[in-house]
Amino acid sequence: FDPEHVTVIFVLGGPGAGKGTQCANLVRDYGFKHLSAGDLLRAEQEREGSQYGELIRTHIKEGKIVPMEVTIKLLEKAMGEAVVRGSTRFLIDGFPRKMDQAVAFEKSVCPSKFTLFFTCSESTMLSRLLHRGETSGRDDDNVESIKKRFRTFVETSMPVVQYFEGKGKVLKVSCEESVEAVYGQVRTRLEEGLK
Ligand code: UP5
Ligand code: MG
């Protein structure tokens, strides 16, 4: 597909900040195509015959970033399929979370218009994830994995946010409040960004 004809918005924020929840609201109200890198990786992990199943499983459990070739390939494929079906506006959720991914994706797939960055305290994120873990079935919704995910976020993913901030391309939203209150802010920021 031609990057000139698509709009990409990155959605970043700590584990459990509410990226997926708010993206679902934006899909409903603005017709974005939502692609969660984590969801794509989990689907690939489950896919029969995938050569990456074990690699993805161990990285996710340890809160580590899967090598970028795998994730970028999955995203590029999903975007290509969505473009064929008429999508032009994408929310790329939970990606890029390491500098090499950010640079490679913008160079070889598509530059982003801006990044929506969800800020949230670790104590709030921890309680949300533990609550979700009671029913999610996710291998990484347990205290040990969550602590590792927090650490990777601070050490590896925050530099990506700072990189885009340096380019004036980050719109921040605080995610401590209720889903509805946060969404009000998300809409305001998004509309500023799309102007
Ligand atoms: N909830 C949400 N908002 C709330 C609110 N305002 N008030 C009260 N409750 C709220 O929300 C989490 C929970 O909180 C839900 O129960 C929700 O109802 C509630 P959710 O919207 O799911 O938060 P989200 O930010 O999407 O959390 P998620 O756990 O998905 O974030 P992660 O970034 O940790 O997970 P992701 O799936 O993106 O990545 C998982 C792993 O995949 C990574 O750790 C990594 O190992 C791997 N990965 C890569 O290697 N490379 C990539 O590029 C991407 C992922
Ligand atoms: Mg998510």
mmCIF file of C-alpha atoms and ligand atoms in Angstrom:
data_model
loop_
_atom_site.group_PDB
_atom_site.id
_atom_site.type_symbol
_atom_site.label_atom_id
_atom_site.label_comp_id
_atom_site.label_asym_id
_atom_site.label_seq_id
_atom_site.Cartn_x
_atom_site.Cartn_y
_atom_site.Cartn_z
ATOM 1 C CA PHE A 1 0.000 0.000 0.000
ATOM 2 C CA ASP A 2 0.956 3.612 -0.483
ATOM 3 C CA PRO A 3 1.868 5.396 2.803
ATOM 4 C CA GLU A 4 0.634 8.638 1.229
ATOM 5 C CA HIS A 5 -2.908 7.316 1.436
ATOM 6 C CA VAL A 6 -2.974 6.117 5.028
ATOM 7 C CA THR A 7 -2.921 7.855 8.405
ATOM 8 C CA VAL A 8 -1.129 6.091 11.239
ATOM 9 C CA ILE A 9 -1.527 7.057 14.884
ATOM 10 C CA PHE A 10 0.597 5.247 17.464
ATOM 11 C CA VAL A 11 -1.040 4.569 20.840
ATOM 12 C CA LEU A 12 1.519 4.142 23.617
ATOM 13 C CA GLY A 13 1.339 3.882 27.394
ATOM 14 C CA GLY A 14 2.243 1.513 30.199
ATOM 15 C CA PRO A 15 0.838 -2.007 30.563
ATOM 16 C CA GLY A 16 -2.796 -1.707 31.635
ATOM 17 C CA ALA A 17 -3.030 2.059 31.070
ATOM 18 C CA GLY A 18 -6.120 1.466 28.928
ATOM 19 C CA LYS A 19 -4.836 1.534 25.354
ATOM 20 C CA GLY A 20 -7.090 -1.244 24.087
ATOM 21 C CA THR A 21 -10.133 0.110 25.936
ATOM 22 C CA GLN A 22 -9.796 3.611 24.506
ATOM 23 C CA CYS A 23 -8.971 2.352 21.019
ATOM 24 C CA ALA A 24 -12.276 0.437 21.043
ATOM 25 C CA ASN A 25 -14.079 3.728 21.772
ATOM 26 C CA LEU A 26 -12.268 5.435 18.903
ATOM 27 C CA VAL A 27 -13.124 2.627 16.506
ATOM 28 C CA ARG A 28 -16.797 2.978 17.411
ATOM 29 C CA ASP A 29 -16.903 6.763 17.022
ATOM 30 C CA TYR A 30 -14.326 7.517 14.316
ATOM 31 C CA GLY A 31 -14.107 4.360 12.237
ATOM 32 C CA PHE A 32 -10.407 3.740 12.755
ATOM 33 C CA LYS A 33 -8.887 0.349 12.074
ATOM 34 C CA HIS A 34 -7.377 -0.792 15.389
ATOM 35 C CA LEU A 35 -4.296 -3.004 15.316
ATOM 36 C CA SER A 36 -2.830 -4.073 18.661
ATOM 37 C CA ALA A 37 0.716 -5.383 18.256
ATOM 38 C CA GLY A 38 0.235 -7.518 21.387
ATOM 39 C CA ASP A 39 -2.992 -9.032 20.019
ATOM 40 C CA LEU A 40 -1.297 -9.794 16.687
ATOM 41 C CA LEU A 41 1.600 -11.466 18.500
ATOM 42 C CA ARG A 42 -0.755 -13.539 20.687
ATOM 43 C CA ALA A 43 -2.689 -14.645 17.599
ATOM 44 C CA GLU A 44 0.543 -15.622 15.857
ATOM 45 C CA GLN A 45 1.614 -17.531 18.970
ATOM 46 C CA GLU A 46 -1.594 -19.592 18.744
ATOM 47 C CA ARG A 47 -1.444 -20.097 14.975
ATOM 48 C CA GLU A 48 -0.844 -23.706 14.020
ATOM 49 C CA GLY A 49 2.477 -24.097 12.243
ATOM 50 C CA SER A 50 3.893 -20.721 13.269
ATOM 51 C CA GLN A 51 7.671 -20.799 13.506
ATOM 52 C CA TYR A 52 7.527 -18.006 16.095
ATOM 53 C CA GLY A 53 5.112 -19.526 18.645
ATOM 54 C CA GLU A 54 7.675 -20.416 21.285
ATOM 55 C CA LEU A 55 9.721 -17.247 20.782
ATOM 56 C CA ILE A 56 6.632 -15.070 21.271
ATOM 57 C CA ARG A 57 5.424 -17.049 24.286
ATOM 58 C CA THR A 58 8.701 -16.707 26.190
ATOM 59 C CA HIS A 59 9.142 -13.013 25.372
ATOM 60 C CA ILE A 60 5.604 -12.103 26.450
ATOM 61 C CA LYS A 61 5.834 -14.042 29.703
ATOM 62 C CA GLU A 62 9.128 -12.289 30.528
ATOM 63 C CA GLY A 63 7.776 -8.894 29.469
ATOM 64 C CA LYS A 64 10.488 -8.629 26.822
ATOM 65 C CA ILE A 65 10.130 -7.121 23.369
ATOM 66 C CA VAL A 66 9.818 -9.689 20.586
ATOM 67 C CA PRO A 67 12.424 -9.087 17.823
ATOM 68 C CA MET A 68 11.095 -6.339 15.609
ATOM 69 C CA GLU A 69 11.157 -8.314 12.359
ATOM 70 C CA VAL A 70 8.345 -10.524 13.654
ATOM 71 C CA THR A 71 6.106 -7.703 14.879
ATOM 72 C CA ILE A 72 6.644 -5.437 11.887
ATOM 73 C CA LYS A 73 5.851 -8.283 9.502
ATOM 74 C CA LEU A 74 2.577 -8.995 11.347
ATOM 75 C CA LEU A 75 1.598 -5.320 11.381
ATOM 76 C CA GLU A 76 2.464 -4.783 7.741
ATOM 77 C CA LYS A 77 0.415 -7.823 6.721
ATOM 78 C CA ALA A 78 -2.605 -6.743 8.802
ATOM 79 C CA MET A 79 -2.406 -3.191 7.440
ATOM 80 C CA GLY A 80 -2.159 -4.411 3.869
ATOM 81 C CA GLU A 81 -5.240 -6.588 4.313
ATOM 82 C CA ALA A 82 -7.191 -3.748 5.911
ATOM 83 C CA VAL A 83 -6.243 -1.310 3.146
ATOM 84 C CA VAL A 84 -7.581 -3.753 0.561
ATOM 85 C CA ARG A 85 -10.866 -3.703 2.488
ATOM 86 C CA GLY A 86 -10.949 0.087 2.418
ATOM 87 C CA SER A 87 -9.289 1.177 5.676
ATOM 88 C CA THR A 88 -7.213 4.339 5.530
ATOM 89 C CA ARG A 89 -6.888 5.360 9.198
ATOM 90 C CA PHE A 90 -5.036 3.179 11.679
ATOM 91 C CA LEU A 91 -4.549 3.100 15.433
ATOM 92 C CA ILE A 92 -1.396 1.089 16.050
ATOM 93 C CA ASP A 93 -1.683 0.109 19.723
ATOM 94 C CA GLY A 94 1.302 -0.887 21.885
ATOM 95 C CA PHE A 95 3.855 -0.270 19.144
ATOM 96 C CA PRO A 96 6.595 0.868 18.646
ATOM 97 C CA ARG A 97 7.955 0.013 22.077
ATOM 98 C CA LYS A 98 11.663 -0.014 21.269
ATOM 99 C CA MET A 99 13.718 2.539 19.306
ATOM 100 C CA ASP A 100 14.755 0.143 16.548
ATOM 101 C CA GLN A 101 11.087 -0.649 15.827
ATOM 102 C CA ALA A 102 10.146 3.021 15.690
ATOM 103 C CA VAL A 103 12.828 3.865 13.169
ATOM 104 C CA ALA A 104 12.328 0.763 11.023
ATOM 105 C CA PHE A 105 8.536 1.027 10.878
ATOM 106 C CA GLU A 106 8.483 4.699 9.928
ATOM 107 C CA LYS A 107 11.134 4.098 7.274
ATOM 108 C CA SER A 108 9.913 0.870 5.725
ATOM 109 C CA VAL A 109 6.141 0.853 6.378
ATOM 110 C CA CYS A 110 4.626 4.250 7.126
ATOM 111 C CA PRO A 111 5.462 7.419 9.096
ATOM 112 C CA SER A 112 3.109 8.221 11.989
ATOM 113 C CA LYS A 113 1.010 11.375 12.128
ATOM 114 C CA PHE A 114 1.330 11.556 15.924
ATOM 115 C CA THR A 115 1.383 9.454 19.101
ATOM 116 C CA LEU A 116 -1.355 9.326 21.701
ATOM 117 C CA PHE A 117 0.487 8.698 24.949
ATOM 118 C CA PHE A 118 -1.438 7.377 27.943
ATOM 119 C CA THR A 119 0.096 8.203 31.313
ATOM 120 C CA CYS A 120 -0.886 6.230 34.396
ATOM 121 C CA SER A 121 0.635 5.385 37.786
ATOM 122 C CA GLU A 122 2.049 1.901 38.288
ATOM 123 C CA SER A 123 -0.231 1.298 41.274
ATOM 124 C CA THR A 124 -3.325 1.947 39.138
ATOM 125 C CA MET A 125 -2.014 -0.168 36.265
ATOM 126 C CA LEU A 126 -1.097 -3.006 38.628
ATOM 127 C CA SER A 127 -4.558 -3.187 40.148
ATOM 128 C CA ARG A 128 -6.219 -3.038 36.714
ATOM 129 C CA LEU A 129 -4.037 -5.838 35.371
ATOM 130 C CA LEU A 130 -4.474 -8.081 38.410
ATOM 131 C CA HIS A 131 -8.226 -7.599 38.168
ATOM 132 C CA ARG A 132 -8.186 -8.401 34.453
ATOM 133 C CA GLY A 133 -5.917 -11.374 35.160
ATOM 134 C CA GLU A 134 -8.723 -13.083 37.069
ATOM 135 C CA THR A 135 -10.445 -13.763 33.733
ATOM 136 C CA SER A 136 -8.138 -12.762 30.843
ATOM 137 C CA GLY A 137 -6.175 -15.971 30.532
ATOM 138 C CA ARG A 138 -3.167 -13.855 29.524
ATOM 139 C CA ASP A 139 0.157 -15.493 30.474
ATOM 140 C CA ASP A 140 1.539 -12.091 31.504
ATOM 141 C CA ASP A 141 -1.257 -10.912 33.825
ATOM 142 C CA ASN A 142 0.465 -12.090 37.029
ATOM 143 C CA VAL A 143 2.538 -10.064 39.488
ATOM 144 C CA GLU A 144 5.938 -11.376 38.337
ATOM 145 C CA SER A 145 5.290 -10.738 34.648
ATOM 146 C CA ILE A 146 3.631 -7.377 35.348
ATOM 147 C CA LYS A 147 6.713 -6.131 37.252
ATOM 148 C CA LYS A 148 8.891 -7.132 34.299
ATOM 149 C CA ARG A 149 6.541 -5.393 31.850
ATOM 150 C CA PHE A 150 6.736 -2.184 33.929
ATOM 151 C CA ARG A 151 10.515 -2.302 33.871
ATOM 152 C CA THR A 152 10.679 -2.864 30.109
ATOM 153 C CA PHE A 153 8.249 -0.002 29.623
ATOM 154 C CA VAL A 154 10.410 2.430 31.602
ATOM 155 C CA GLU A 155 13.766 1.291 30.232
ATOM 156 C CA THR A 156 12.951 0.432 26.631
ATOM 157 C CA SER A 157 9.675 2.054 25.610
ATOM 158 C CA MET A 158 9.902 5.477 27.278
ATOM 159 C CA PRO A 159 12.855 6.429 25.040
ATOM 160 C CA VAL A 160 10.516 5.980 22.056
ATOM 161 C CA VAL A 161 7.993 8.377 23.605
ATOM 162 C CA GLN A 162 10.808 10.864 24.259
ATOM 163 C CA TYR A 163 12.020 10.526 20.680
ATOM 164 C CA PHE A 164 8.592 11.444 19.304
ATOM 165 C CA GLU A 165 8.213 14.159 21.930
ATOM 166 C CA GLY A 166 11.408 15.700 20.598
ATOM 167 C CA LYS A 167 9.709 15.907 17.219
ATOM 168 C CA GLY A 168 6.635 17.570 18.767
ATOM 169 C CA LYS A 169 4.467 14.590 17.868
ATOM 170 C CA VAL A 170 3.151 13.397 21.259
ATOM 171 C CA LEU A 171 -0.335 14.124 22.628
ATOM 172 C CA LYS A 172 -0.659 13.111 26.278
ATOM 173 C CA VAL A 173 -3.684 11.857 28.162
ATOM 174 C CA SER A 174 -3.830 11.014 31.857
ATOM 175 C CA CYS A 175 -5.566 7.677 32.406
ATOM 176 C CA GLU A 176 -6.208 7.572 36.150
ATOM 177 C CA GLU A 177 -9.906 8.434 35.930
ATOM 178 C CA SER A 178 -12.899 6.420 34.765
ATOM 179 C CA VAL A 179 -13.019 5.075 31.212
ATOM 180 C CA GLU A 180 -15.584 7.755 30.271
ATOM 181 C CA ALA A 181 -13.579 10.629 31.768
ATOM 182 C CA VAL A 182 -10.399 9.458 30.049
ATOM 183 C CA TYR A 183 -12.234 9.097 26.769
ATOM 184 C CA GLY A 184 -13.360 12.726 26.941
ATOM 185 C CA GLN A 185 -9.698 13.759 27.014
ATOM 186 C CA VAL A 186 -8.774 11.262 24.308
ATOM 187 C CA ARG A 187 -11.333 12.777 21.928
ATOM 188 C CA THR A 188 -10.104 16.304 22.593
ATOM 189 C CA ARG A 189 -6.473 15.341 21.952
ATOM 190 C CA LEU A 190 -7.282 13.288 18.894
ATOM 191 C CA GLU A 191 -9.244 16.096 17.295
ATOM 192 C CA GLU A 192 -6.382 18.519 17.965
ATOM 193 C CA GLY A 193 -3.994 16.050 16.370
ATOM 194 C CA LEU A 194 -6.095 15.426 13.285
ATOM 195 C CA LYS A 195 -6.585 19.138 12.512
HETATM 196 N N1 UP5 B 1 -9.392 -0.352 32.361
HETATM 197 C C1 UP5 B 1 -8.957 0.326 31.272
HETATM 198 N N2 UP5 B 1 -9.134 1.649 31.435
HETATM 199 C C2 UP5 B 1 -9.692 1.821 32.668
HETATM 200 C C3 UP5 B 1 -10.105 2.970 33.408
HETATM 201 N N3 UP5 B 1 -9.990 4.210 32.918
HETATM 202 N N4 UP5 B 1 -10.603 2.791 34.640
HETATM 203 C C4 UP5 B 1 -10.725 1.518 35.158
HETATM 204 N N5 UP5 B 1 -10.358 0.395 34.506
HETATM 205 C C5 UP5 B 1 -9.844 0.546 33.264
HETATM 206 O O1 UP5 B 1 -7.042 -2.180 30.086
HETATM 207 C C6 UP5 B 1 -6.501 -3.007 31.091
HETATM 208 C C7 UP5 B 1 -7.583 -3.309 32.133
HETATM 209 O O2 UP5 B 1 -7.942 -2.103 32.787
HETATM 210 C C8 UP5 B 1 -8.871 -3.855 31.516
HETATM 211 O O3 UP5 B 1 -9.407 -4.790 32.377
HETATM 212 C C9 UP5 B 1 -9.765 -2.614 31.391
HETATM 213 O O4 UP5 B 1 -11.118 -2.934 31.448
HETATM 214 C C10 UP5 B 1 -9.313 -1.799 32.582
HETATM 215 P P1 UP5 B 1 -6.569 -2.300 28.556
HETATM 216 O O5 UP5 B 1 -7.396 -1.347 27.768
HETATM 217 O O6 UP5 B 1 -6.519 -3.713 28.174
HETATM 218 O O7 UP5 B 1 -5.090 -1.709 28.723
HETATM 219 P P2 UP5 B 1 -3.843 -1.810 27.752
HETATM 220 O O8 UP5 B 1 -3.090 -0.531 27.927
HETATM 221 O O9 UP5 B 1 -4.269 -2.180 26.394
HETATM 222 O O10 UP5 B 1 -3.073 -2.992 28.497
HETATM 223 P P3 UP5 B 1 -2.246 -4.214 27.912
HETATM 224 O O11 UP5 B 1 -2.116 -5.177 29.028
HETATM 225 O O12 UP5 B 1 -2.807 -4.673 26.641
HETATM 226 O O13 UP5 B 1 -0.875 -3.464 27.675
HETATM 227 P P4 UP5 B 1 0.523 -4.025 27.319
HETATM 228 O O14 UP5 B 1 1.167 -2.891 26.655
HETATM 229 O O15 UP5 B 1 1.224 -4.590 28.485
HETATM 230 O O16 UP5 B 1 0.186 -5.287 26.413
HETATM 231 P P5 UP5 B 1 0.364 -5.571 24.871
HETATM 232 O O17 UP5 B 1 -0.660 -6.539 24.498
HETATM 233 O O18 UP5 B 1 0.471 -4.310 24.119
HETATM 234 O O19 UP5 B 1 1.800 -6.275 24.850
HETATM 235 C C11 UP5 B 1 1.990 -7.487 25.537
HETATM 236 C C12 UP5 B 1 3.390 -8.001 25.313
HETATM 237 O O20 UP5 B 1 3.593 -8.278 23.938
HETATM 238 C C13 UP5 B 1 4.537 -7.058 25.682
HETATM 239 O O21 UP5 B 1 4.810 -7.073 27.056
HETATM 240 C C14 UP5 B 1 5.669 -7.647 24.854
HETATM 241 O O22 UP5 B 1 6.202 -8.798 25.461
HETATM 242 C C15 UP5 B 1 4.943 -8.064 23.583
HETATM 243 N N6 UP5 B 1 5.034 -7.027 22.529
HETATM 244 C C16 UP5 B 1 6.207 -6.965 21.785
HETATM 245 O O23 UP5 B 1 7.140 -7.738 22.002
HETATM 246 N N7 UP5 B 1 6.316 -6.033 20.796
HETATM 247 C C17 UP5 B 1 5.320 -5.134 20.508
HETATM 248 O O24 UP5 B 1 5.496 -4.303 19.601
HETATM 249 C C18 UP5 B 1 4.124 -5.191 21.261
HETATM 250 C C19 UP5 B 1 4.008 -6.147 22.265
HETATM 251 MG MG MG B 2 -3.806 -3.849 25.100
#
